[in-house]
Amino acid sequence: MTTVILAEKPSQARSYVQAFQKSTKKQGYYTVSDPVLPENTLVTYGLGHLVELATPDKYDQKYQQWALSNLPIFPNKYKFIVPTDKKKQFKVVKDLLTKADTIIVATDSDREGENIAWSIMNQAKINLKSKTIKRLWINSLEKDAILDGFKNLKDGWAYYPAYKEAQTRQISDWLVGMNGSPLYTLLLKQSGVRGVYSIGRVQTPTLYMVYQRDQAIKNFKPEPYFELNAEILANQQKFVAKLDPYQRFKDEAGLITFMQAKHVQKGSQAGLIKDVQKQDKKRASPQLFSLSSLQSEINKRYHASASDTLQAVQNLYEAKLLTYPRTDSNYITEQEFNYLVENLNGYLGFLSKDVSLNHQEPNKRYVNGKKVQEHHAIIMTKTVPTQEKLSKFPALEQRIYNLVLRTTLAMFADPYEYEETVILTSVGDAIFKATGNVPKNQGWKILFSDYKTEKQEEETTLPLVEVGQSISANLAPDQKMTKPPAPFTEGTLITAMKTAGKTLDDEEAQSILKDNEGIGTEATRANVLDVLKKRGYLLTEKNKLHVSQQGITLCKAVELEPLLTSPEMTAKWEKALKQISAKERTQENFLEQIKKFVAKLIADVPTQLTGSAAIKQQIDHQQQAQKAAEVFLETPQATVLNKQKFYIVKSKQGEDFTLPKKWSSKTLGKTAIKALVTKGETSKLKGFKSKKGKSFDAKLKLDGHKLSFDFD
């Protein structure tokens, strides 16, 4: 009897193997033995996705070139292939699975992990009904967690519907992308716009969210308004109070009318303390981290991208220091809470200040098993590194571990306690309100007091005053301007993707998105942003996200088809996908709906684009931008255009010619190109390399249109 454990990738397989008593490395797999395992157990692995959906040209060679006449592309049966560079490992896995009596699926414990494993098993064409299939489901790669997981394996077939859901998502995205991308690209090309325009179920509404924010900022017209504040002097101490109830005035005339009605004037005047309210308040520590909330916080503090944060958390997971990263939960169960309590002293070694962790009973704000579905919040594992060991990790990984550690420990600390004082002051018939906080117990905040990136809140301290006390109030009208919405950052966009349901009017769509955590999943959001940046649709400037000219063109084109830009589309898809997992809907039924949607796009979009004045105007803008971007240099002798691999010199007298961007391993910049075009030669340049790799200096000169060295 042979048992094969199927891991997702080599590093995961190594983690399993290291937990067992004995192992021997073979080509593409390991033989292992341990009391928790049956005799004759092997561990093999994929390389992430060993099996992929085939591109359209694998169905028919006519799809090698995009053509509107080829749309729609609706295969009768979807083809899956093994990429050439993964065939060797696939053969190893296939041979082992074929001989196995029991297969233990030990890929990542999520839907995509199911997709990877079952895709491999199906592509291997083995008789799965003749095998016993088990599922390893763990939250940590620590030895104890791995061994405990193998002692408590689950029924593998129970997770098969999750695979069907993930595969259906994969195929539906293929249908939308493989039809939508050529459709928009070719139609825009007919209008004179170059480039590939990629359409995606998640990426398109995400891009459109940033576009809408950019447009709101661009079209924002600041408007002046007035506030009336009072600087109050009491017991030789000054503090500022605002109108209560708060009001803002559109113009000075409205403010003057108000002041006259309330019998107050600009400048200094007498007033009375009308009321003093004191209340003891408590503030609980922040919730534990899901992946999205961690990505958002790390971007806010350190400007790290969502994908860099995910990779860093993944590395810490594989180093056995943090729990499973791709989680949408902010809660843990009592099981995790208990091991955290047992290891508190170890974790405290990372803190430079003493903090009391008095609350060692579970609190439902953090510990709630009913709210943990697939995975709990990201917390530390039982493995506590030394300061020296952690210092060897990259800076971002150190920062993430420290932030997760402090946020997790905060739930054991006292709440932050403060006394809130509200002073109401009457001046004429107007009331002014000032609020101040006096910290009484820093509680969990001590955990962050020596943490340089934590923005300290400024506490307003108010003087001791009594009701009926006379004071002096200086009333100062304050003119301000309304402010535009803030541009998205990767952190705020990740949050907006997760809470997209709040932007919908349709109650049903809101509830679907709420259940499914908005646009995309914890595992895919970072990749969506990477794709949008890689394709040049999203630009990052000082941690702010903006849509490029090409991205604007795409948004202008797709906004004519609201289902492509609205979170509502994602909401409906997610509801249907969830029904597949729950066996309430079939894959075939769902994909038929997607085909109808794609067919509608192909029928409607050509007319939409040709009839849109807005898209025509944007195409003109982009064409001008493309031409401007091409001009590398302008001289009296020539215009130099910047192409991908070379420069084109468009001579004002004579023929056009090209110049290389690199010559003998040296990049030719603006100064060198300008000298060649205007003088026919450069000054002596450093940094050339011979074929043998030896560095040398030389001038460059143009002989006609031919470039050569001048060693004189």
XYZ file of C-alpha atoms in Angstrom:
712
model
C 0.000 0.000 0.000
C 1.500 3.315 -1.108
C 0.571 6.755 0.224
C 1.532 9.891 -1.730
C 1.462 13.320 -0.116
C 0.973 16.049 -2.778
C 2.417 19.452 -1.778
C 1.940 22.651 -3.757
C 5.622 23.541 -4.212
C 9.107 22.366 -3.175
C 9.411 24.667 -0.124
C 6.115 23.361 1.287
C 7.219 19.761 0.695
C 10.489 20.485 2.556
C 8.524 21.816 5.539
C 6.534 18.565 5.708
C 9.624 16.401 5.261
C 11.513 18.259 8.028
C 8.671 17.431 10.453
C 9.042 13.661 9.882
C 11.565 11.389 11.609
C 13.253 10.050 8.473
C 13.443 11.151 4.851
C 15.449 10.489 1.700
C 15.518 12.940 -1.202
C 14.870 11.527 -4.659
C 14.405 13.159 -8.073
C 11.198 15.225 -7.667
C 10.023 13.534 -4.458
C 11.005 12.242 -1.008
C 10.577 8.913 0.753
C 9.559 9.522 4.383
C 8.709 7.639 7.554
C 7.147 8.732 10.835
C 4.734 7.229 13.416
C 1.952 9.526 12.099
C 2.319 8.113 8.569
C 1.419 4.763 6.975
C 4.291 2.597 5.745
C 5.636 3.368 2.276
C 4.781 7.088 2.193
C 6.187 9.483 -0.415
C 6.075 13.284 -0.612
C 5.969 14.945 -4.036
C 5.123 18.456 -5.154
C 3.892 20.731 -7.893
C 5.616 23.930 -8.962
C 2.565 25.998 -8.098
C 0.226 25.450 -11.062
C 1.554 22.406 -12.935
C -1.600 22.483 -15.053
C -2.961 25.559 -16.849
C -5.864 26.405 -19.133
C -4.745 26.269 -22.746
C -4.702 29.479 -24.799
C -7.098 29.698 -27.809
C -4.370 28.836 -30.378
C -4.140 25.342 -28.808
C -7.745 24.751 -29.961
C -7.320 26.112 -33.495
C -4.370 27.765 -35.265
C -6.652 30.500 -36.599
C -6.639 32.006 -33.092
C -2.907 32.748 -33.323
C -3.853 36.121 -34.783
C -6.585 38.182 -33.137
C -9.559 38.861 -35.399
C -13.051 40.143 -34.651
C -14.424 37.505 -37.006
C -13.092 34.786 -34.643
C -15.190 36.005 -31.709
C -16.758 34.624 -29.619
C -14.350 31.857 -28.595
C -16.492 29.243 -26.809
C -14.746 25.825 -26.627
C -17.006 22.763 -26.380
C -14.540 21.280 -23.914
C -11.834 23.214 -22.083
C -8.259 22.088 -22.631
C -5.707 21.985 -19.842
C -1.988 21.737 -20.564
C 1.282 21.267 -18.706
C 3.766 24.062 -19.607
C 6.967 22.789 -21.232
C 9.211 23.836 -18.341
C 7.046 21.848 -15.873
C 6.592 18.608 -17.841
C 9.485 16.827 -16.137
C 8.054 17.370 -12.634
C 4.515 16.605 -13.820
C 5.681 13.181 -15.065
C 7.221 12.436 -11.645
C 3.971 13.430 -9.891
C 1.780 11.547 -12.385
C 3.777 8.308 -12.022
C 3.622 8.479 -8.219
C -0.114 9.276 -8.126
C -0.859 6.433 -10.542
C 0.824 3.905 -8.208
C -0.669 5.395 -5.011
C -3.447 3.710 -3.048
C -3.973 6.797 -0.879
C -3.433 10.405 -1.973
C -3.130 13.101 0.687
C -3.869 16.547 -0.770
C -1.426 18.813 1.087
C -1.465 21.917 -1.113
C -2.310 25.306 0.450
C -5.459 25.055 2.534
C -7.705 27.176 0.320
C -9.783 26.988 -2.862
C -6.803 27.660 -5.112
C -4.912 24.869 -3.356
C -7.788 22.507 -4.207
C -7.681 23.706 -7.811
C -3.940 23.022 -8.080
C -4.196 19.509 -6.594
C -7.325 18.293 -8.389
C -6.140 19.777 -11.711
C -2.951 17.720 -11.412
C -4.889 14.551 -10.482
C -7.335 15.002 -13.377
C -4.572 15.791 -15.896
C -2.762 12.629 -14.771
C -5.874 10.705 -15.929
C -5.898 8.390 -12.946
C -8.990 6.615 -11.674
C -9.688 8.794 -8.628
C -12.641 6.652 -7.528
C -10.222 3.785 -6.972
C -8.060 5.892 -4.619
C -8.533 6.917 -1.019
C -8.241 10.735 -0.979
C -7.484 12.608 2.243
C -6.976 16.306 2.971
C -4.317 17.936 5.185
C -5.715 21.213 6.576
C -3.334 23.307 8.695
C -2.675 26.952 9.588
C 1.032 26.714 10.371
C 4.114 24.999 8.963
C 5.554 24.311 12.428
C 6.462 20.708 13.167
C 3.742 20.236 15.832
C 1.029 21.698 13.559
C 2.109 19.493 10.640
C 2.186 16.288 12.713
C -1.152 17.137 14.326
C -2.603 17.749 10.865
C -1.454 14.341 9.603
C -2.967 12.695 12.681
C -6.307 14.358 11.909
C -6.660 14.133 8.125
C -10.010 15.114 6.592
C -11.993 13.465 3.794
C -10.510 14.767 0.543
C -13.767 14.437 -1.404
C -15.437 16.867 1.003
C -13.323 19.610 -0.606
C -14.080 18.627 -4.216
C -16.884 21.238 -4.570
C -14.371 23.967 -3.593
C -12.217 22.784 -6.512
C -15.200 22.987 -8.885
C -15.878 26.521 -7.665
C -12.242 27.575 -8.208
C -12.096 25.904 -11.627
C -15.344 27.583 -12.690
C -13.906 30.956 -11.646
C -10.777 30.161 -13.677
C -12.750 29.210 -16.807
C -15.161 32.153 -16.544
C -12.224 34.560 -16.234
C -10.709 32.886 -19.315
C -13.946 33.389 -21.277
C -14.178 37.067 -20.373
C -10.469 37.746 -20.926
C -9.964 35.760 -24.138
C -13.001 37.404 -25.737
C -13.093 40.825 -24.083
C -9.402 41.687 -24.522
C -9.247 41.132 -28.313
C -12.680 42.747 -28.711
C -11.666 46.044 -27.111
C -8.078 45.960 -28.428
C -9.111 45.474 -32.067
C -11.954 47.995 -31.945
C -9.698 50.638 -30.373
C -7.001 49.825 -32.949
C -9.526 50.577 -35.701
C -9.905 54.007 -34.077
C -6.142 54.568 -34.242
C -5.033 53.578 -30.734
C -2.073 51.237 -30.310
C -1.584 48.746 -27.496
C -3.284 45.746 -25.935
C -6.374 46.441 -23.817
C -6.852 43.719 -21.248
C -10.296 42.980 -19.789
C -10.769 41.099 -16.515
C -13.582 40.229 -14.145
C -11.769 41.773 -11.160
C -9.115 43.995 -12.719
C -11.541 46.086 -14.800
C -13.833 47.218 -11.937
C -10.732 47.795 -9.770
C -9.127 50.034 -12.407
C -12.426 51.848 -12.835
C -12.559 52.612 -9.089
C -9.200 54.424 -9.363
C -10.340 56.165 -12.567
C -13.498 57.436 -10.864
C -11.427 58.749 -7.944
C -9.002 60.475 -10.348
C -11.940 62.059 -12.180
C -13.509 63.234 -8.904
C -10.195 64.915 -7.972
C -9.723 66.415 -11.459
C -13.261 67.809 -11.624
C -13.293 69.004 -8.020
C -13.866 72.731 -7.668
C -12.734 74.060 -4.271
C -15.329 76.214 -2.609
C -14.684 78.654 0.230
C -16.491 78.288 3.524
C -16.289 79.937 6.928
C -16.075 78.498 10.420
C -16.519 80.403 13.650
C -14.078 79.333 16.358
C -13.471 80.773 19.801
C -10.075 81.010 21.480
C -10.962 80.899 25.154
C -8.775 82.194 27.965
C -9.530 80.637 31.351
C -7.205 80.512 34.366
C -4.410 81.931 32.178
C -4.645 78.950 29.813
C -5.919 79.091 26.231
C -7.891 76.469 24.329
C -9.907 76.444 21.110
C -13.635 75.662 20.975
C -15.889 75.097 17.950
C -19.529 76.042 17.443
C -21.995 73.573 18.968
C -23.821 72.305 17.028
C -21.081 72.625 14.414
C -21.920 74.840 11.456
C -20.078 76.016 8.372
C -21.126 79.088 6.374
C -20.973 79.448 2.595
C -20.010 83.098 2.722
C -19.084 85.865 5.103
C -22.552 87.431 4.829
C -24.132 84.252 6.236
C -21.609 84.203 9.066
C -22.284 87.880 9.927
C -26.040 87.268 9.939
C -25.525 84.336 12.316
C -23.263 86.363 14.610
C -25.769 89.184 14.754
C -28.575 86.770 15.614
C -26.465 85.224 18.409
C -25.314 88.634 19.717
C -21.621 87.955 19.251
C -18.891 89.869 17.427
C -15.377 89.428 16.098
C -12.563 89.810 18.604
C -12.443 89.600 22.382
C -15.581 89.482 24.523
C -16.854 88.035 27.779
C -18.359 84.588 28.161
C -19.364 81.984 30.733
C -18.556 78.326 31.303
C -21.986 76.783 30.786
C -21.236 73.107 31.447
C -18.328 70.783 32.238
C -18.797 67.092 31.496
C -16.255 64.474 32.523
C -16.492 60.865 31.486
C -14.129 57.927 31.875
C -13.717 56.104 28.551
C -11.934 52.995 27.312
C -10.660 52.057 23.870
C -10.003 48.442 22.938
C -6.903 47.456 21.004
C -7.087 47.062 17.195
C -8.557 43.902 15.715
C -6.208 41.114 14.658
C -4.957 41.159 11.072
C -6.520 39.606 7.998
C -4.282 39.767 4.929
C -6.124 42.817 3.528
C -5.967 44.796 6.760
C -2.254 43.950 7.144
C -1.515 44.985 3.534
C -3.404 48.230 4.093
C -1.604 49.048 7.365
C 1.859 48.184 6.041
C 1.284 50.349 2.958
C 0.161 53.238 5.177
C 3.221 52.931 7.442
C 5.973 51.924 5.023
C 4.518 52.424 1.502
C 5.148 48.756 0.667
C 3.034 47.367 -2.187
C 0.328 44.787 -1.537
C 2.296 42.088 -3.380
C 5.534 42.865 -1.489
C 3.623 42.547 1.783
C 2.023 39.257 0.713
C 5.414 37.852 -0.307
C 6.958 38.963 2.998
C 4.145 37.342 5.031
C 4.463 34.194 2.910
C 8.201 34.093 3.685
C 7.492 34.468 7.415
C 4.907 31.661 7.131
C 7.441 29.398 5.420
C 9.969 30.349 8.123
C 7.367 29.032 10.619
C 7.078 32.412 12.401
C 3.598 33.556 11.253
C 0.410 31.621 10.525
C -1.237 31.118 7.121
C -1.259 34.459 5.236
C -4.191 34.323 2.776
C -6.927 34.718 5.361
C -9.938 37.033 5.380
C -10.608 36.580 9.111
C -9.802 38.988 11.968
C -10.533 36.296 14.590
C -8.820 33.291 16.164
C -10.261 30.281 17.999
C -9.635 29.335 21.628
C -7.038 26.813 20.446
C -4.779 29.585 19.095
C -5.538 31.817 22.082
C -4.345 29.105 24.452
C -0.989 28.594 22.759
C -0.451 32.360 22.633
C -0.990 32.493 26.417
C 1.542 29.687 26.903
C 4.166 31.570 24.876
C 3.596 35.121 26.203
C 6.946 35.327 27.982
C 8.794 34.461 24.783
C 6.952 37.095 22.747
C 7.590 39.729 25.445
C 11.306 39.388 24.747
C 10.795 41.569 21.661
C 9.553 44.543 23.684
C 11.824 47.188 25.165
C 9.172 48.412 27.628
C 7.342 46.543 30.356
C 3.685 45.952 29.626
C 1.114 44.140 31.751
C -0.715 41.390 29.871
C -3.451 40.847 32.456
C -6.320 39.713 30.233
C -5.726 36.009 29.720
C -9.332 35.001 29.187
C -10.736 34.943 25.613
C -12.476 38.154 24.479
C -15.048 37.826 21.661
C -13.625 40.915 19.961
C -10.664 38.703 19.005
C -11.525 35.080 19.886
C -14.617 33.752 18.138
C -14.542 30.316 16.530
C -17.904 30.931 14.814
C -16.299 33.700 12.743
C -13.342 31.558 11.653
C -14.219 29.624 8.498
C -11.204 28.427 6.509
C -8.377 30.208 8.346
C -7.952 32.354 11.437
C -6.306 35.791 11.658
C -2.568 36.218 11.032
C -0.745 35.758 14.350
C 2.616 34.489 15.601
C 3.241 30.762 15.689
C 4.516 28.907 18.762
C 8.013 29.233 17.304
C 9.521 32.359 18.860
C 12.686 33.579 17.114
C 15.542 35.283 18.922
C 16.158 38.963 18.245
C 19.372 37.908 16.503
C 17.558 35.460 14.201
C 14.854 37.991 13.312
C 17.480 40.660 12.562
C 18.731 38.488 9.682
C 15.387 38.763 7.876
C 14.827 41.588 5.337
C 13.632 44.901 6.829
C 10.035 44.544 5.605
C 9.708 41.060 7.109
C 11.078 42.325 10.443
C 8.578 45.190 10.417
C 5.666 42.902 9.603
C 6.584 40.409 12.315
C 6.910 43.217 14.869
C 3.571 44.753 13.900
C 1.733 41.407 13.988
C 3.378 40.596 17.332
C 2.415 43.902 18.976
C -1.117 43.855 17.555
C -1.617 40.277 18.797
C -0.186 40.973 22.266
C -2.382 44.081 22.538
C -5.471 41.903 23.087
C -3.940 40.677 26.362
C -3.186 44.208 27.609
C -5.475 46.622 29.449
C -7.675 48.855 27.297
C -6.455 52.401 26.756
C -8.230 54.433 29.428
C -8.695 58.175 29.418
C -10.884 60.838 30.928
C -12.799 62.776 28.303
C -13.611 66.360 29.299
C -16.171 68.408 27.375
C -16.403 72.139 28.151
C -19.385 74.092 26.821
C -18.893 77.857 26.811
C -21.623 80.428 26.123
C -20.677 83.629 24.341
C -23.749 85.778 23.738
C -26.365 83.260 22.613
C -23.810 81.030 20.893
C -22.404 77.819 22.406
C -18.844 76.662 21.795
C -17.604 73.154 22.535
C -14.079 71.937 23.358
C -13.127 68.309 23.951
C -9.944 67.149 25.637
C -8.607 63.786 26.741
C -6.437 63.055 29.748
C -4.772 59.598 29.555
C -5.234 57.599 32.760
C -3.890 54.196 31.684
C -1.937 53.785 28.442
C -2.811 50.073 28.437
C -2.187 48.437 25.066
C -0.775 51.681 23.634
C 2.475 51.055 25.547
C 3.129 48.279 23.027
C 3.420 50.931 20.314
C 5.046 53.763 22.325
C 8.604 52.801 21.294
C 7.485 51.929 17.790
C 8.760 54.814 15.690
C 6.265 54.488 12.854
C 3.236 54.734 15.124
C 1.693 58.180 14.700
C 1.072 59.465 18.173
C -2.306 61.081 18.702
C -2.145 64.606 20.014
C -4.160 64.833 23.199
C -5.786 68.193 23.931
C -5.460 69.042 27.618
C -8.079 71.458 28.941
C -7.772 73.680 32.062
C -9.747 73.052 35.237
C -12.825 75.295 35.070
C -16.118 75.532 36.924
C -19.678 76.020 35.702
C -20.582 79.733 35.836
C -16.974 80.857 35.629
C -16.345 84.022 33.593
C -13.895 83.731 30.731
C -12.586 85.823 27.860
C -13.415 84.588 24.336
C -11.722 85.782 21.163
C -13.986 84.982 18.197
C -12.137 84.536 14.929
C -13.932 83.716 11.666
C -11.770 81.182 9.806
C -11.984 80.987 6.013
C -11.203 77.546 4.573
C -11.540 75.741 1.247
C -13.293 72.446 0.641
C -10.846 69.643 -0.189
C -11.000 67.037 -2.961
C -11.098 63.322 -2.114
C -7.676 61.782 -1.479
C -6.063 59.716 -4.262
C -6.018 55.972 -3.693
C -2.920 54.303 -2.277
C -2.420 50.543 -2.594
C -3.483 50.278 1.045
C -6.712 52.245 0.662
C -7.481 50.528 -2.668
C -7.096 47.073 -1.085
C -9.548 48.209 1.619
C -11.912 49.637 -1.014
C -11.814 46.340 -2.939
C -12.654 44.443 0.243
C -15.523 46.770 1.238
C -16.863 47.342 -2.261
C -20.329 46.285 -1.086
C -20.713 49.577 0.741
C -20.709 51.431 -2.560
C -23.724 49.541 -3.911
C -27.370 50.590 -3.638
C -28.781 47.152 -4.316
C -29.299 45.459 -0.919
C -28.918 41.952 -2.336
C -25.645 42.888 -4.052
C -24.439 44.489 -0.820
C -25.080 41.325 1.147
C -23.355 39.156 -1.480
C -20.273 41.360 -1.479
C -20.320 41.521 2.308
C -20.332 37.720 2.469
C -17.622 37.448 -0.179
C -15.429 40.290 1.053
C -15.912 42.567 -1.947
C -13.969 42.544 -5.199
C -11.463 39.718 -5.569
C -10.208 37.504 -2.739
C -7.478 37.801 -0.122
C -5.306 35.612 -2.355
C -5.845 37.571 -5.598
C -6.097 41.305 -4.786
C -2.341 41.933 -4.688
C -1.911 40.122 -8.022
C -4.708 42.201 -9.590
C -2.888 45.421 -8.658
C 0.394 43.996 -9.994
C -1.247 43.128 -13.327
C -2.736 46.629 -13.641
C 0.671 48.204 -12.929
C 2.556 45.810 -15.223
C 0.183 46.545 -18.089
C 0.760 50.253 -17.607
C -2.834 51.096 -16.636
C -1.977 52.084 -13.047
C 0.885 54.425 -12.140
C 2.361 54.891 -8.665
C 3.631 58.329 -7.682
C 4.794 58.821 -4.083
C 2.570 55.929 -2.961
C -0.461 57.467 -4.727
C -2.197 55.483 -7.491
C -3.360 57.122 -10.706
C -4.670 55.854 -14.046
C -2.394 56.298 -17.093
C -3.552 57.694 -20.444
C -3.873 54.121 -21.743
C -5.847 53.203 -18.616
C -8.149 56.207 -19.120
C -8.811 55.094 -22.702
C -9.752 51.630 -21.450
C -12.002 53.064 -18.723
C -13.725 55.403 -21.193
C -14.341 52.411 -23.455
C -15.667 50.015 -20.803
C -17.840 52.539 -18.948
C -20.320 52.195 -21.794
C -20.873 48.611 -20.565
C -21.738 49.116 -16.856
C -21.514 45.435 -15.872
C -17.792 45.500 -16.704
C -17.082 48.384 -14.319
C -19.488 47.749 -11.479
C -18.875 45.660 -8.357
C -22.407 44.377 -9.028
C -21.035 42.061 -11.706
C -18.569 40.571 -9.236
C -21.359 40.280 -6.667
C -23.559 38.241 -8.995
C -20.674 36.048 -10.108
C -19.581 35.406 -6.535
C -23.117 34.439 -5.507
C -23.303 31.936 -8.356
C -19.821 30.562 -7.646
C -20.762 30.077 -4.004
C -23.797 28.103 -5.157
C -21.466 25.742 -7.055
C -19.487 25.114 -3.869
C -22.762 24.474 -2.043
C -23.926 22.114 -4.856
C -26.886 24.408 -5.601
C -25.763 25.209 -9.146
C -23.714 23.361 -11.757
C -20.566 24.542 -13.456
C -22.295 24.161 -16.850
C -25.203 26.370 -15.797
C -22.895 29.143 -14.598
C -20.666 29.086 -17.689
C -23.723 29.331 -19.948
C -24.603 32.597 -18.171
C -21.057 33.867 -18.723
C -21.271 32.981 -22.416
C -24.488 35.026 -22.721
C -22.705 37.958 -21.064
C -19.727 37.660 -23.470
C -22.048 37.358 -26.490
C -23.823 40.548 -25.393
C -20.462 42.362 -25.197
C -19.508 41.248 -28.704
C -22.891 42.374 -30.050
C -23.077 45.744 -28.250
C -19.551 47.118 -27.840
C -18.760 47.945 -31.526
C -21.794 50.244 -31.725
C -21.071 51.727 -28.302
C -17.527 52.713 -29.239
C -18.314 54.168 -32.658
C -21.154 56.257 -31.231
C -19.265 57.720 -28.259
C -17.956 61.289 -28.481
C -16.167 60.840 -25.141
C -14.108 57.891 -26.376
C -13.215 59.751 -29.609
C -11.984 62.702 -27.575
C -9.916 60.425 -25.320
C -8.402 58.655 -28.342
C -7.235 62.071 -29.659
C -5.698 62.821 -26.237
C -3.896 59.503 -26.168
C -2.568 59.809 -29.718
C -1.112 63.222 -28.847
C 0.354 61.788 -25.649
C 1.880 58.860 -27.563
C 3.530 61.240 -30.054
C 4.826 63.505 -27.285
C 6.209 60.531 -25.345
C 8.139 59.390 -28.407
C 10.162 62.604 -28.715
C 13.431 61.907 -26.891
C 15.335 64.963 -28.085
C 14.714 68.028 -30.226
C 17.700 69.785 -31.855
C 18.032 72.265 -34.746
C 19.427 69.405 -36.862
C 16.925 66.618 -36.060
C 14.116 65.197 -33.925
C 15.143 62.034 -32.056
C 12.347 59.534 -31.358
C 12.524 57.007 -28.527
C 11.648 53.480 -29.625
C 11.770 50.355 -27.477
C 15.242 49.169 -28.536
C 16.758 52.089 -30.491
C 16.483 55.782 -31.379
C 15.206 57.089 -34.732
C 16.951 60.285 -35.859
C 14.547 62.186 -38.131
C 16.929 64.546 -39.862
C 15.595 67.968 -40.908
C 17.900 67.814 -43.936
C 18.671 64.365 -45.270
C 17.631 60.797 -44.579
C 16.384 59.316 -41.308
C 18.660 56.854 -39.518
C 18.850 54.914 -36.256
C 21.161 55.002 -33.252
C 21.519 52.217 -30.690
C 20.510 52.648 -27.045
C 23.543 50.582 -25.974
C 27.006 50.380 -27.491
C 29.609 47.952 -26.147
C 27.627 47.483 -22.892
C 27.323 51.243 -22.285
C 23.888 52.918 -22.279
C 23.871 56.019 -24.471
C 21.990 58.801 -22.702
C 20.678 62.177 -23.791
C 24.050 63.984 -23.613
C 25.817 61.455 -25.869
C 22.967 61.272 -28.410
C 22.719 65.093 -28.550
C 26.473 65.398 -29.175
C 26.319 62.823 -31.987
C 23.336 64.513 -33.680
C 24.641 68.091 -33.356
C 28.441 67.662 -33.624
C 28.894 64.212 -35.118
C 30.998 63.061 -32.151
C 31.023 62.833 -28.353
C 33.630 63.767 -25.782
C 35.570 60.859 -24.247
C 33.121 58.468 -22.540
C 33.845 55.959 -19.789
C 32.340 52.516 -19.210
C 32.629 50.675 -22.540
C 33.435 46.956 -22.333
C 35.287 44.781 -24.810
C 34.096 41.310 -25.814
C 36.464 39.918 -23.178
C 34.798 42.083 -20.520
C 37.620 44.641 -20.198
C 36.554 48.247 -19.540
C 37.853 51.084 -21.726
C 37.251 54.783 -22.530
C 36.708 56.240 -26.012
C 34.934 58.865 -28.073
C 32.059 57.936 -30.381
C 31.702 59.478 -33.813
C 29.289 59.332 -36.716
C 30.744 58.520 -40.104
C 27.731 59.213 -42.306
C 25.102 57.262 -40.386
C 27.569 54.680 -39.084
C 28.683 54.737 -35.445
C 32.283 53.967 -34.544
C 34.948 54.460 -31.844
C 37.509 57.248 -31.957
C 40.535 56.491 -29.754
C 42.478 59.672 -30.601
